[in-house]
Coordinates of C-alpha atoms in Angstrom, one line a residue:
M1 CA 86.6 -111.6 -58.9
D2 CA 89.9 -112.2 -57.1
S3 CA 91.4 -109.7 -54.7
Q4 CA 94.2 -108.6 -57.1
N5 CA 91.7 -107.5 -59.8
K6 CA 89.4 -106.0 -57.2
N7 CA 92.2 -103.9 -55.7
L8 CA 93.4 -102.9 -59.2
I9 CA 89.9 -101.7 -60.2
I10 CA 89.4 -99.8 -56.9
A11 CA 92.8 -98.1 -57.2
T12 CA 92.2 -97.1 -60.8
V13 CA 88.8 -95.6 -60.0
L14 CA 90.3 -93.8 -57.0
S15 CA 93.1 -92.3 -59.1
A16 CA 90.7 -91.2 -61.8
L17 CA 88.5 -89.5 -59.2
V18 CA 91.4 -87.6 -57.8
L19 CA 92.6 -86.5 -61.2
I20 CA 89.1 -85.5 -62.3
G21 CA 88.7 -83.5 -59.1
W22 CA 91.9 -81.8 -59.7
T23 CA 90.9 -80.8 -63.3
Y24 CA 87.6 -79.5 -61.9
F25 CA 89.2 -77.2 -59.4
F26 CA 92.2 -76.1 -61.5
P27 CA 90.8 -75.9 -65.0
P28 CA 92.4 -74.0 -67.9
E29 CA 89.9 -71.5 -69.2
P30 CA 89.4 -71.4 -72.9
A31 CA 90.5 -68.3 -74.7
A32 CA 87.7 -66.1 -75.9
P33 CA 87.3 -65.8 -79.7
T34 CA 89.2 -62.8 -81.1
D35 CA 87.7 -62.6 -84.5
G36 CA 85.0 -60.0 -84.8
T37 CA 84.4 -56.5 -85.8
P38 CA 84.8 -53.9 -83.0
V39 CA 81.6 -52.2 -82.0
A40 CA 81.6 -48.4 -81.6
A41 CA 80.5 -47.1 -78.3
Q42 CA 77.5 -44.8 -78.0
T43 CA 77.9 -41.1 -77.4
A44 CA 76.9 -39.9 -73.9
T45 CA 76.0 -36.5 -72.5
P46 CA 79.0 -34.6 -71.2
A47 CA 79.4 -34.5 -67.5
A48 CA 78.8 -31.4 -65.4
P49 CA 81.8 -29.3 -64.4
A50 CA 81.5 -30.4 -60.7
A51 CA 81.3 -34.1 -61.5
P52 CA 84.5 -36.0 -61.0
A53 CA 84.0 -38.0 -64.1
A54 CA 84.9 -36.8 -67.5
V55 CA 82.7 -37.8 -70.5
A56 CA 81.2 -41.3 -70.6
G57 CA 80.8 -42.6 -74.1
A58 CA 83.1 -40.3 -76.0
T59 CA 86.0 -41.6 -74.0
L60 CA 85.3 -45.2 -74.9
D61 CA 85.2 -44.4 -78.6
A62 CA 88.9 -43.8 -78.4
A63 CA 89.7 -47.5 -77.7
T64 CA 87.2 -48.7 -80.2
A65 CA 88.5 -46.4 -82.9
A66 CA 92.0 -47.4 -82.0
A67 CA 91.1 -51.0 -82.7
Q68 CA 89.9 -50.0 -86.2
T69 CA 92.9 -47.8 -87.0
S70 CA 95.9 -49.3 -88.8
D71 CA 99.2 -47.7 -88.1
A72 CA 101.5 -49.9 -90.0
N73 CA 103.1 -47.0 -91.7
A74 CA 102.8 -44.4 -88.9
P75 CA 106.1 -42.9 -87.6
R76 CA 107.3 -44.1 -84.2
I77 CA 109.4 -43.0 -81.3
R78 CA 111.9 -45.6 -79.9
I79 CA 111.8 -46.5 -76.2
D80 CA 115.2 -47.5 -74.8
T81 CA 115.6 -48.1 -71.1
P82 CA 117.5 -50.6 -69.0
A83 CA 114.2 -52.6 -68.4
L84 CA 112.2 -51.8 -71.5
T85 CA 112.4 -51.6 -75.3
G86 CA 109.8 -50.8 -77.9
T87 CA 108.2 -47.9 -79.7
I88 CA 105.3 -45.4 -79.3
S89 CA 103.1 -44.8 -82.4
L90 CA 102.7 -41.1 -83.3
L91 CA 99.3 -42.1 -84.7
G92 CA 97.2 -41.5 -81.6
G93 CA 100.3 -41.4 -79.5
R94 CA 99.7 -45.0 -78.5
F95 CA 101.8 -47.2 -76.3
D96 CA 101.4 -50.4 -78.3
D97 CA 104.9 -51.9 -78.7
L98 CA 106.7 -52.8 -75.5
S99 CA 109.0 -55.7 -74.5
L100 CA 110.8 -56.5 -71.3
R101 CA 114.6 -56.6 -71.6
K102 CA 115.2 -58.8 -68.5
Y103 CA 112.7 -61.6 -69.5
K104 CA 112.6 -64.0 -72.4
E105 CA 109.8 -66.3 -73.5
T106 CA 111.9 -69.4 -73.2
L107 CA 115.4 -70.5 -72.0
E108 CA 116.8 -70.8 -75.5
P109 CA 119.6 -68.3 -76.3
D110 CA 117.7 -66.9 -79.4
S111 CA 114.4 -66.7 -77.6
P112 CA 112.5 -63.4 -78.1
L113 CA 111.9 -61.1 -75.2
V114 CA 108.6 -61.2 -73.4
R115 CA 106.3 -58.8 -75.2
L116 CA 103.9 -57.0 -73.0
L117 CA 102.1 -54.6 -75.4
A118 CA 101.4 -55.2 -79.1
P119 CA 99.6 -53.1 -81.8
V120 CA 96.5 -54.0 -83.8
G121 CA 97.5 -56.1 -86.8
S122 CA 100.7 -57.3 -85.1
T123 CA 102.5 -60.2 -86.8
D124 CA 103.7 -61.6 -83.5
L125 CA 101.6 -64.7 -83.0
N126 CA 102.4 -64.8 -79.3
A127 CA 101.0 -61.3 -78.6
K128 CA 97.4 -60.3 -79.1
P129 CA 96.6 -56.5 -79.5
Y130 CA 97.2 -54.8 -76.2
Y131 CA 97.8 -51.1 -75.9
T132 CA 97.3 -47.9 -74.0
V133 CA 95.5 -44.8 -75.4
Y134 CA 95.5 -41.3 -73.9
G135 CA 93.4 -38.3 -75.0
W136 CA 90.9 -35.6 -74.3
S137 CA 87.1 -35.9 -74.2
P138 CA 85.2 -32.7 -75.4
A139 CA 82.7 -31.2 -73.0
G140 CA 80.5 -28.1 -72.9
G141 CA 79.5 -28.4 -76.6
L142 CA 83.2 -28.5 -77.8
D143 CA 83.4 -30.2 -81.3
P144 CA 85.1 -33.6 -81.0
A145 CA 87.1 -32.9 -84.1
L146 CA 88.9 -30.1 -82.1
V147 CA 90.5 -32.5 -79.6
P148 CA 93.1 -35.2 -80.4
G149 CA 91.8 -38.7 -81.0
P150 CA 93.1 -42.2 -81.9
K151 CA 93.6 -41.1 -85.6
T152 CA 95.4 -37.9 -84.7
L153 CA 99.0 -37.8 -86.1
W154 CA 101.2 -36.2 -83.5
T155 CA 104.6 -34.6 -84.2
A156 CA 107.8 -35.1 -82.3
P157 CA 111.4 -33.8 -82.5
A158 CA 113.5 -35.4 -85.2
D159 CA 115.3 -38.5 -84.1
A160 CA 113.6 -38.4 -80.6
V161 CA 114.3 -41.4 -78.4
L162 CA 112.6 -41.9 -75.0
T163 CA 115.1 -42.8 -72.3
P164 CA 115.3 -42.2 -68.6
K165 CA 117.4 -39.1 -69.3
T166 CA 115.5 -37.8 -72.4
P167 CA 111.8 -37.2 -72.1
V168 CA 109.9 -36.7 -75.3
T169 CA 107.2 -34.1 -76.0
L170 CA 104.5 -34.8 -78.7
S171 CA 102.5 -31.9 -80.1
W172 CA 99.4 -31.3 -82.2
D173 CA 97.7 -28.0 -83.2
N174 CA 94.0 -28.3 -84.1
G175 CA 94.2 -25.2 -86.3
A176 CA 91.4 -23.5 -84.4
G177 CA 93.3 -22.0 -81.5
L178 CA 93.9 -25.1 -79.3
R179 CA 97.4 -26.5 -79.1
F180 CA 97.9 -29.9 -77.4
T181 CA 101.1 -31.4 -76.0
R182 CA 102.0 -34.7 -74.4
T183 CA 105.2 -35.0 -72.5
I184 CA 106.3 -38.6 -71.8
S185 CA 109.1 -39.5 -69.4
V186 CA 110.2 -42.9 -68.0
D187 CA 112.4 -44.2 -65.2
D188 CA 114.9 -47.0 -65.2
N189 CA 112.3 -49.6 -64.5
Y190 CA 108.6 -49.7 -65.6
L191 CA 107.0 -46.4 -64.7
F192 CA 106.0 -43.8 -67.4
T193 CA 104.8 -40.3 -66.5
I194 CA 102.4 -38.7 -69.1
A195 CA 101.7 -35.0 -68.8
Q196 CA 98.8 -34.0 -71.1
G197 CA 98.7 -30.2 -71.8
V198 CA 96.4 -27.9 -73.6
E199 CA 96.9 -24.2 -74.5
N200 CA 93.8 -22.2 -75.3
N201 CA 94.5 -19.4 -77.9
T202 CA 90.8 -19.0 -78.7
G203 CA 88.6 -16.1 -77.6
A204 CA 86.4 -18.3 -75.4
P205 CA 86.8 -20.8 -72.6
V206 CA 86.9 -24.4 -73.5
R207 CA 85.9 -27.5 -71.4
L208 CA 87.4 -30.9 -71.9
A209 CA 88.6 -33.8 -69.8
P210 CA 91.7 -36.1 -70.0
Y211 CA 91.5 -39.8 -70.0
G212 CA 93.6 -43.0 -70.2
I213 CA 92.5 -46.4 -71.6
I214 CA 94.1 -49.8 -71.5
A215 CA 92.6 -52.0 -74.2
R216 CA 93.1 -55.7 -74.5
H217 CA 91.8 -57.8 -77.4
G218 CA 90.9 -61.3 -76.1
I219 CA 92.3 -63.2 -73.1
P220 CA 96.0 -63.8 -73.0
E221 CA 97.2 -67.4 -73.8
S222 CA 98.0 -68.6 -70.3
R223 CA 96.9 -71.3 -67.9
R224 CA 94.5 -69.6 -65.5
V225 CA 94.1 -71.5 -62.3
Y226 CA 91.9 -71.2 -59.2
V227 CA 94.8 -70.1 -56.9
L228 CA 95.8 -67.1 -59.1
H229 CA 93.9 -63.9 -60.2
E230 CA 94.3 -62.8 -63.8
G231 CA 92.1 -60.0 -65.1
A232 CA 91.3 -56.5 -64.1
V233 CA 92.6 -55.2 -60.8
R234 CA 92.0 -51.8 -59.3
M235 CA 92.4 -49.8 -56.1
T236 CA 89.8 -47.1 -55.4
D237 CA 90.1 -45.1 -52.2
N238 CA 92.1 -47.8 -50.5
T239 CA 89.6 -50.6 -51.6
L240 CA 91.1 -53.4 -53.7
E241 CA 88.9 -55.1 -56.3
E242 CA 89.9 -58.0 -58.5
I243 CA 87.7 -58.9 -61.5
K244 CA 88.4 -62.0 -63.5
Y245 CA 88.1 -61.9 -67.3
K246 CA 85.0 -64.2 -67.3
N247 CA 83.3 -61.8 -64.9
L248 CA 84.1 -58.8 -67.1
T249 CA 82.0 -60.4 -69.8
K250 CA 79.1 -60.6 -67.4
L251 CA 79.0 -56.8 -66.5
D252 CA 75.6 -55.2 -66.5
A253 CA 74.7 -52.7 -69.3
V254 CA 75.1 -49.1 -68.4
A255 CA 73.3 -46.3 -70.4
G256 CA 75.7 -44.8 -72.9
E257 CA 78.5 -47.3 -71.9
G258 CA 77.6 -50.8 -72.9
Q259 CA 78.7 -53.5 -70.5
A260 CA 80.6 -51.5 -67.9
E261 CA 81.1 -50.7 -64.2
L262 CA 82.0 -47.2 -63.1
I263 CA 83.4 -46.2 -59.6
S264 CA 84.2 -42.7 -58.5
A265 CA 87.5 -42.2 -56.6
S266 CA 87.9 -39.1 -54.4
E267 CA 91.3 -39.7 -52.8
N268 CA 93.5 -42.2 -54.7
G269 CA 93.5 -45.2 -56.9
W270 CA 94.7 -47.1 -59.9
I271 CA 93.4 -49.6 -62.4
G272 CA 94.7 -52.0 -65.0
F273 CA 95.2 -55.7 -66.1
T274 CA 97.3 -58.2 -64.4
D275 CA 98.7 -61.5 -65.5
K276 CA 100.7 -64.0 -63.4
Y277 CA 104.0 -62.1 -63.8
W278 CA 103.2 -58.9 -65.8
M279 CA 100.9 -55.9 -65.3
T280 CA 99.8 -52.7 -67.1
T281 CA 98.2 -50.1 -64.8
L282 CA 96.9 -46.5 -65.1
I283 CA 97.7 -44.4 -62.1
P284 CA 96.3 -40.8 -61.9
T285 CA 98.4 -38.5 -59.8
D286 CA 95.4 -36.4 -58.6
G287 CA 92.9 -38.0 -56.2
A288 CA 89.6 -37.5 -58.1
F289 CA 88.8 -39.7 -61.1
T290 CA 86.4 -42.3 -62.4
S291 CA 87.6 -45.9 -62.5
V292 CA 85.9 -47.9 -65.4
V293 CA 86.0 -51.5 -66.5
K294 CA 84.2 -52.4 -69.7
Y295 CA 83.7 -55.3 -72.1
T296 CA 82.7 -55.0 -75.8
P297 CA 81.4 -58.3 -76.9
G298 CA 81.6 -57.8 -80.7
A299 CA 85.2 -57.0 -80.6
D300 CA 86.1 -59.2 -77.6
L301 CA 87.6 -56.1 -76.2
Y302 CA 88.5 -55.7 -72.5
Q303 CA 89.0 -52.1 -71.3
A304 CA 90.3 -50.4 -68.1
E305 CA 90.0 -46.6 -67.9
T306 CA 90.7 -43.6 -65.8
R307 CA 88.6 -40.5 -66.5
L308 CA 89.7 -37.3 -64.9
P309 CA 87.4 -34.4 -64.0
V310 CA 86.3 -31.9 -66.7
M311 CA 88.7 -28.9 -66.9
E312 CA 87.7 -25.4 -68.0
V313 CA 90.6 -23.5 -69.7
A314 CA 90.1 -19.8 -70.0
P315 CA 91.2 -17.8 -73.1
G316 CA 95.0 -17.4 -73.2
A317 CA 95.4 -19.9 -70.4
S318 CA 96.8 -23.5 -70.4
A319 CA 96.3 -26.6 -68.3
V320 CA 98.2 -29.8 -67.6
A321 CA 96.9 -33.2 -66.4
E322 CA 99.5 -35.7 -65.2
T323 CA 99.1 -39.4 -65.0
R324 CA 101.4 -42.4 -64.7
L325 CA 101.6 -45.7 -66.5
F326 CA 103.1 -48.9 -65.0
A327 CA 103.9 -51.4 -67.7
G328 CA 106.2 -54.3 -66.8
A329 CA 107.1 -57.2 -64.5
K330 CA 105.5 -57.5 -61.0
E331 CA 108.9 -57.4 -59.2
W332 CA 108.1 -57.0 -55.5
E333 CA 111.1 -54.7 -54.8
V334 CA 110.2 -52.3 -57.7
I335 CA 106.5 -52.2 -56.9
K336 CA 107.3 -51.6 -53.2
H337 CA 109.6 -48.7 -54.2
Y338 CA 106.7 -47.1 -56.2
Q339 CA 104.4 -47.5 -53.3
D340 CA 106.8 -46.0 -50.7
D341 CA 108.6 -43.4 -52.8
A342 CA 106.2 -42.6 -55.6
G343 CA 103.1 -42.6 -53.3
I344 CA 101.1 -45.2 -55.2
T345 CA 98.7 -46.4 -52.6
R346 CA 98.8 -50.1 -51.7
F347 CA 100.6 -50.9 -55.0
V348 CA 102.1 -54.1 -53.6
D349 CA 98.6 -55.5 -53.4
S350 CA 98.6 -55.7 -57.2
I351 CA 100.4 -59.0 -56.5
D352 CA 97.8 -61.7 -55.7
W353 CA 98.7 -62.6 -52.1
G354 CA 95.5 -64.7 -51.6
W355 CA 93.2 -65.2 -48.7
F356 CA 96.0 -65.6 -46.2
F357 CA 97.8 -62.4 -47.2
F358 CA 98.7 -61.8 -43.5
L359 CA 100.9 -64.9 -43.8
T360 CA 101.8 -64.8 -47.5
K361 CA 103.3 -61.3 -47.3
P362 CA 105.8 -62.0 -44.5
M363 CA 106.7 -65.4 -46.1
F364 CA 107.5 -63.7 -49.3
R365 CA 109.6 -61.1 -47.6
L366 CA 111.6 -63.9 -46.0
L367 CA 112.0 -65.8 -49.3
H368 CA 113.1 -62.6 -51.0
W369 CA 115.7 -62.0 -48.2
L370 CA 116.9 -65.6 -48.4
H371 CA 117.3 -65.3 -52.1
G372 CA 119.4 -62.2 -51.8
A373 CA 121.5 -63.6 -48.9
I374 CA 122.2 -66.9 -50.7
G375 CA 122.5 -65.3 -54.2
A376 CA 124.3 -62.4 -55.7
N377 CA 124.0 -60.1 -52.6
G378 CA 125.5 -62.7 -50.2
L379 CA 127.0 -66.2 -50.6
N380 CA 126.6 -66.0 -54.4
L381 CA 125.7 -69.7 -54.6
P382 CA 124.4 -71.1 -58.0
G383 CA 120.7 -72.0 -57.9
A384 CA 120.1 -69.5 -55.1
M385 CA 116.3 -69.5 -55.5
G386 CA 116.1 -73.3 -55.1
W387 CA 118.2 -73.1 -51.9
A388 CA 116.1 -70.2 -50.7
I389 CA 112.9 -72.4 -51.1
I390 CA 114.6 -75.2 -49.0
G391 CA 115.7 -72.6 -46.4
L392 CA 112.2 -71.1 -46.2
T393 CA 110.7 -74.5 -45.7
I394 CA 113.1 -75.3 -42.9
I395 CA 112.4 -72.0 -41.1
I396 CA 108.6 -72.5 -41.5
K397 CA 108.8 -76.1 -40.2
A398 CA 110.9 -74.9 -37.2
L399 CA 108.3 -72.2 -36.4
V400 CA 105.4 -74.7 -36.4
F401 CA 107.5 -77.4 -34.7
P402 CA 105.7 -77.0 -31.3
L403 CA 102.4 -77.8 -33.0
A404 CA 103.9 -80.7 -34.9
R405 CA 105.5 -82.1 -31.7
K406 CA 102.0 -82.3 -30.1
S407 CA 100.7 -84.1 -33.1
Y408 CA 103.6 -86.7 -33.2
I409 CA 103.4 -87.3 -29.4
S410 CA 99.7 -88.0 -29.7
M411 CA 100.4 -90.4 -32.5
A412 CA 103.0 -92.1 -30.3
K413 CA 100.6 -92.5 -27.4
M414 CA 97.9 -93.9 -29.7
K415 CA 100.4 -96.4 -31.1
E416 CA 101.1 -97.6 -27.5
L417 CA 97.4 -98.3 -27.0
Q418 CA 97.0 -100.0 -30.4
P419 CA 97.3 -103.6 -29.1
E420 CA 94.8 -103.0 -26.3
M421 CA 92.4 -101.3 -28.8
E422 CA 92.7 -104.3 -31.1
A423 CA 91.9 -106.7 -28.3
M424 CA 89.0 -104.5 -27.3
K425 CA 87.6 -104.6 -30.8
E426 CA 87.7 -108.4 -30.8
R427 CA 86.2 -108.6 -27.4
T428 CA 83.2 -106.3 -28.2
K429 CA 82.7 -107.5 -31.8
G430 CA 79.1 -107.2 -32.7
N431 CA 78.4 -104.6 -29.9
P432 CA 79.5 -101.2 -31.2
Q433 CA 78.0 -99.3 -28.3
Q434 CA 80.0 -101.3 -25.7
M435 CA 83.1 -100.9 -27.8
Q436 CA 82.6 -97.1 -27.8
Q437 CA 82.1 -97.0 -24.1
E438 CA 85.2 -99.0 -23.3
M439 CA 87.3 -97.0 -25.8
M440 CA 86.2 -93.7 -24.2
A441 CA 87.1 -95.2 -20.7
L442 CA 90.5 -96.2 -22.1
Y443 CA 91.2 -92.7 -23.4
K444 CA 90.1 -91.2 -20.0
R445 CA 92.2 -93.7 -18.0
E446 CA 95.4 -93.2 -20.1
K447 CA 94.8 -89.4 -20.5
V448 CA 94.8 -89.6 -24.3
N449 CA 92.9 -87.3 -26.6
P450 CA 92.5 -88.9 -30.0
A451 CA 91.8 -85.4 -31.5
A452 CA 94.9 -83.9 -30.1
G453 CA 96.9 -84.9 -33.2
C454 CA 94.4 -83.3 -35.6
L455 CA 94.2 -79.8 -34.3
P456 CA 97.9 -78.9 -34.8
V457 CA 97.7 -80.3 -38.4
L458 CA 94.6 -78.1 -39.1
L459 CA 96.3 -75.1 -37.7
Q460 CA 99.2 -75.7 -40.1
I461 CA 97.0 -75.8 -43.2
P462 CA 96.8 -72.0 -43.8
I463 CA 100.6 -71.8 -43.3
F464 CA 101.4 -74.4 -45.9
F465 CA 98.8 -73.1 -48.3
S466 CA 100.4 -69.6 -48.0
L467 CA 103.8 -71.0 -48.6
Y468 CA 102.5 -72.7 -51.7
K469 CA 101.0 -69.4 -52.9
V470 CA 104.2 -67.5 -52.4
I471 CA 106.2 -70.0 -54.4
Y472 CA 103.5 -70.0 -57.1
V473 CA 103.2 -66.3 -57.7
T474 CA 106.7 -64.9 -57.2
I475 CA 108.4 -63.8 -60.4
E476 CA 111.8 -64.5 -58.9
L477 CA 111.2 -68.2 -59.9
Y478 CA 110.7 -67.2 -63.5
H479 CA 113.6 -68.9 -65.5
A480 CA 115.5 -69.3 -62.2
P481 CA 117.9 -72.3 -62.3
F482 CA 118.6 -74.6 -59.4
I483 CA 121.0 -77.5 -59.9
G484 CA 121.8 -79.8 -62.9
W485 CA 118.9 -80.2 -65.2
I486 CA 116.5 -77.8 -63.3
R487 CA 117.0 -74.6 -65.4
D488 CA 113.6 -73.0 -64.6
L489 CA 112.0 -73.4 -61.2
S490 CA 108.7 -71.9 -62.6
A491 CA 108.4 -74.8 -65.1
P492 CA 107.8 -78.5 -64.6
D493 CA 110.8 -80.8 -64.3
P494 CA 112.1 -81.2 -67.9
S495 CA 113.5 -84.7 -67.3
S496 CA 111.3 -87.7 -68.2
V497 CA 111.1 -91.4 -67.3
L498 CA 109.7 -92.0 -70.8
N499 CA 113.1 -91.4 -72.4
L500 CA 115.1 -92.7 -69.4
F501 CA 115.9 -89.1 -68.3
G502 CA 117.6 -88.2 -71.6
L503 CA 119.4 -91.4 -72.4
L504 CA 117.1 -92.3 -75.2
P505 CA 117.1 -90.0 -78.3
F506 CA 113.4 -89.0 -78.6
A507 CA 111.2 -86.2 -77.4
T508 CA 108.7 -86.5 -74.6
P509 CA 105.2 -85.0 -74.3
E510 CA 105.2 -81.2 -74.0
P511 CA 103.6 -79.5 -70.9
G512 CA 99.9 -79.0 -71.6
S513 CA 99.6 -82.3 -73.4
M514 CA 97.2 -84.9 -72.0
F515 CA 100.1 -87.4 -71.9
F516 CA 102.4 -85.1 -70.0
M517 CA 101.3 -86.4 -66.7
F518 CA 102.9 -89.7 -67.6
S519 CA 106.2 -88.0 -68.4
L520 CA 107.5 -88.1 -64.8
G521 CA 110.7 -86.3 -64.0
V522 CA 113.2 -86.9 -61.3
L523 CA 111.6 -84.4 -58.8
P524 CA 108.1 -85.8 -59.0
I525 CA 109.5 -89.3 -58.5
L526 CA 111.4 -88.1 -55.5
L527 CA 108.2 -86.5 -54.2
G528 CA 106.4 -89.8 -54.4
V529 CA 109.3 -91.7 -52.7
S530 CA 109.4 -89.1 -49.9
M531 CA 105.7 -89.5 -49.3
W532 CA 106.0 -93.3 -49.3
F533 CA 108.8 -93.3 -46.8
Q534 CA 106.8 -90.9 -44.6
Q535 CA 103.9 -93.3 -44.6
K536 CA 106.2 -96.2 -43.6
L537 CA 106.9 -94.6 -40.3
N538 CA 103.6 -96.3 -39.2
P539 CA 102.2 -99.8 -39.9
A540 CA 99.6 -100.0 -42.6
P541 CA 96.0 -99.7 -41.4
T542 CA 94.4 -103.0 -40.5
D543 CA 91.3 -102.2 -42.7
P544 CA 92.1 -103.4 -46.2
S545 CA 90.3 -100.5 -47.9
Q546 CA 92.2 -97.9 -45.9
A547 CA 95.5 -99.7 -46.5
M548 CA 94.9 -99.7 -50.2
I549 CA 94.1 -96.0 -50.2
F550 CA 97.2 -95.1 -48.2
A551 CA 99.4 -97.4 -50.4
W552 CA 98.3 -95.6 -53.6
M553 CA 98.3 -92.0 -52.3
P554 CA 102.0 -91.2 -52.8
W555 CA 101.9 -92.4 -56.4
V556 CA 98.7 -90.6 -57.1
F557 CA 100.2 -87.4 -55.8
M558 CA 103.4 -88.1 -57.8
F559 CA 101.4 -88.1 -61.0
M560 CA 99.1 -85.3 -59.9
L561 CA 101.9 -82.9 -59.0
G562 CA 104.3 -83.9 -61.7
S563 CA 103.1 -81.1 -64.0
F564 CA 103.6 -78.5 -61.3
A565 CA 106.4 -75.9 -61.3
S566 CA 109.7 -77.4 -60.1
G567 CA 109.9 -74.9 -57.3
L568 CA 106.6 -76.2 -55.9
V569 CA 107.7 -79.8 -56.1
L570 CA 111.0 -78.9 -54.5
Y571 CA 109.1 -77.4 -51.6
W572 CA 106.9 -80.5 -51.1
I573 CA 110.0 -82.8 -51.2
S574 CA 111.7 -80.5 -48.6
N575 CA 108.6 -80.5 -46.5
N576 CA 108.1 -84.2 -46.6
T577 CA 111.8 -84.9 -45.8
I578 CA 111.8 -82.5 -42.8
T579 CA 108.5 -84.0 -41.5
F580 CA 109.9 -87.5 -41.8
I581 CA 113.0 -86.5 -39.7
Q582 CA 110.8 -84.7 -37.1
Q583 CA 108.4 -87.5 -36.7
Y584 CA 111.0 -90.2 -36.5
T585 CA 113.0 -88.3 -33.9
I586 CA 110.0 -87.4 -31.7
M587 CA 108.6 -90.9 -31.8
S588 CA 112.0 -92.4 -31.0
M589 CA 112.4 -90.0 -28.0
H590 CA 109.2 -91.4 -26.6
G591 CA 110.3 -95.0 -26.7
K592 CA 108.4 -95.9 -29.9
R593 CA 111.1 -95.8 -32.6
P594 CA 109.3 -96.5 -35.9
D595 CA 110.1 -99.9 -37.4
L596 CA 110.7 -98.3 -40.8
F597 CA 112.2 -101.3 -42.6
G598 CA 109.9 -103.7 -40.8
N599 CA 106.8 -101.8 -42.1
I600 CA 108.3 -101.8 -45.6
K601 CA 108.9 -105.6 -45.5
T602 CA 105.4 -106.2 -44.1
G603 CA 103.9 -104.1 -46.9
F604 CA 105.7 -106.2 -49.5
R605 CA 104.7 -109.4 -47.8
K606 CA 101.0 -108.4 -47.9
R607 CA 101.3 -107.4 -51.5
A608 CA 102.9 -110.8 -52.3
A609 CA 100.2 -112.6 -50.5
L610 CA 97.5 -110.7 -52.5
E611 CA 99.3 -111.5 -55.8
K612 CA 99.7 -115.2 -54.9
P613 CA 97.2 -117.2 -57.1
K614 CA 94.4 -119.0 -55.2
K615 CA 94.3 -122.8 -55.3

C-alpha cells in the first residue's frame, strides 16, 4: 500500500471517528409516540387541613379529563396584547391557544407566528396539545361535582377581550350554594395573573384546594442537545431543579399519583416546562404549595402542577387564591424584570446558564449591553447582534490576553530549542532514558517549562465554553440578521458550495438531512481557512502521523461545525482570527517571527512529494 492511499485511509477513519463521536455526545432525541388513550388518574384521600398540599389524585384527573374533552365548539375569549395573541376556552377555562406576536416560525413574510399553546385536536401540525388548566379539588367530603372541572362551561361578559387594560372575569354557579369566579389579567409581555374565587352561600363550611396544571402531550419537535436543558424546570425554596423529558418518563410510582415526584415548598417557588427559547411556568404568589411533576405513559402526557393548601370557607364567606402564569419567550430583560419587580425568586435561572453560570451570566450581560449599544439603542448599525458577537469575542480575548501571552512566549522559547532538541534525538537514538535526562537538563539550563504553555490554555477552556453557551441559548440571536446572506444568526449558514453559493438554480439539502454536512456555506469555509492559517504559524510536526492529523483537523472541524448556528461559527472565526494576530505579534516581538508563507510552501511540497508516484 503506497503512502498516498495509506494517508487517505487514515484520514478517512479519523474524520469518521470525530463525526461519530460528535453524534454520540450531541444526539437528537427521538420524539415519544403521541398516539394513545389518556389514562385516568386514581383518586386519592384528601389532605388534612394543615397539610400544605391540596388533594393528590383528584387534581391530576383534571389534566387527564381535559385531554379527553373536545372543545371545538366551545365559546372562547380573545387574548390581545402587544406580545401575545390567542384565545381562552370557556370549556374548563383553559389556556390552550397562544401565539407570540414578535416571533415567527420562519423568515418568510407569510410565516405563521410561533405557537406556544395548542388545544387537544388542534389542526396545527407544528403544535402538539399543550395547555394550562386551573381548578379546585374537593376536600372534607365535598362532592367533586360541586366544584368546577375541565368540562365546566364558564360564562363571561359578552364580547369580552383580555387585554392589559381589560381583565376578564369568568363565573360559574354550581346551583347548590357555591359560586366560583376566575379573574384573569395580563401585562404587556408574558405574565398572566389568575385570581380564583369561591363564595359560600350554603349553611355549612366547605373545604377545597386550588390548583394549576400545565399539560404537554408528547415531546416538542426540536433538536435536543447535550449543552441545553429542555424539559421540566422548577424552583422550590431557592433550590433549582431541571428534569429532562427522558427522566420524567423514569419517575417512580407514587401511591394515588402514578409516575410522579412531589416536593413541598414553604417559602417560594415556581414550576413549568422550558424549551430552548420558550417557557410556560406556574408561579404561586403565596409561599406554601406542593410542586409536582408527573408522566402518564398511556397518554404520553407530561404534567407540571402547583397544588395550594386546602382552604376552609365558612358559610357566607368567600376566599380568593391568586397565582401567576408565565407563557412566552425567555427574553432576559423581561424575565429579569419579573424577578426584580414582581418578586419571582431566581426567575432568571429559568434560562439554562450551564455549569459555568458564574461566567455565563456576566458574559450574557455584556453581550446584551453590546447589542443595545450597537443596535437600536445606540449606533443603530444593521446586523447589530453579529457585531456584538465579534465585540464580545474581542473583549474576552483581551481579558485573557495575559494568559495567552504566557502560552505564546513558551511556544516561542520551545521553537528556539527545536534544532538542539532534534540533534539530541539523533544523538540518543535507541536510548530513550538518556534522551529524557538530557532533555530535562536542557529545560533546566535554558529555564524553560514545557508545560507552561498548557496551563493558560486549560484555564481558558471554561471561558470559551461559557461564551459558546451564551451564544447558543440567547434568544436575541433568533432570526437576528447580520450582513448579506446571513439573515438568521440562530440558523446554519444558508449558502452552499453545492450550488456555487446560489449561482446554480437548484436546492441544497435542508438542515437535519444527513447530506447537509456536505452543504458547506461561506462561514464554515472561512472557519476552516482561519484554523488552517492559524496552524501555519508553526512548522508541521516532524512525526508523519501527527502532521497528517494536524493537516486534516481544520477541514474536519469545517464539516463538523458547518451545521451549527451562524452566530456560533461567527464567534469561532473571530476567535481564530484574533488568536492568529496575537500569536503572530507576540512571537515576532520575541525575535521568532513565524515563517507563514514558508510553512505553507513546505506543506505543499511535502504533499506533492507524497503524491509523486514511486518508480
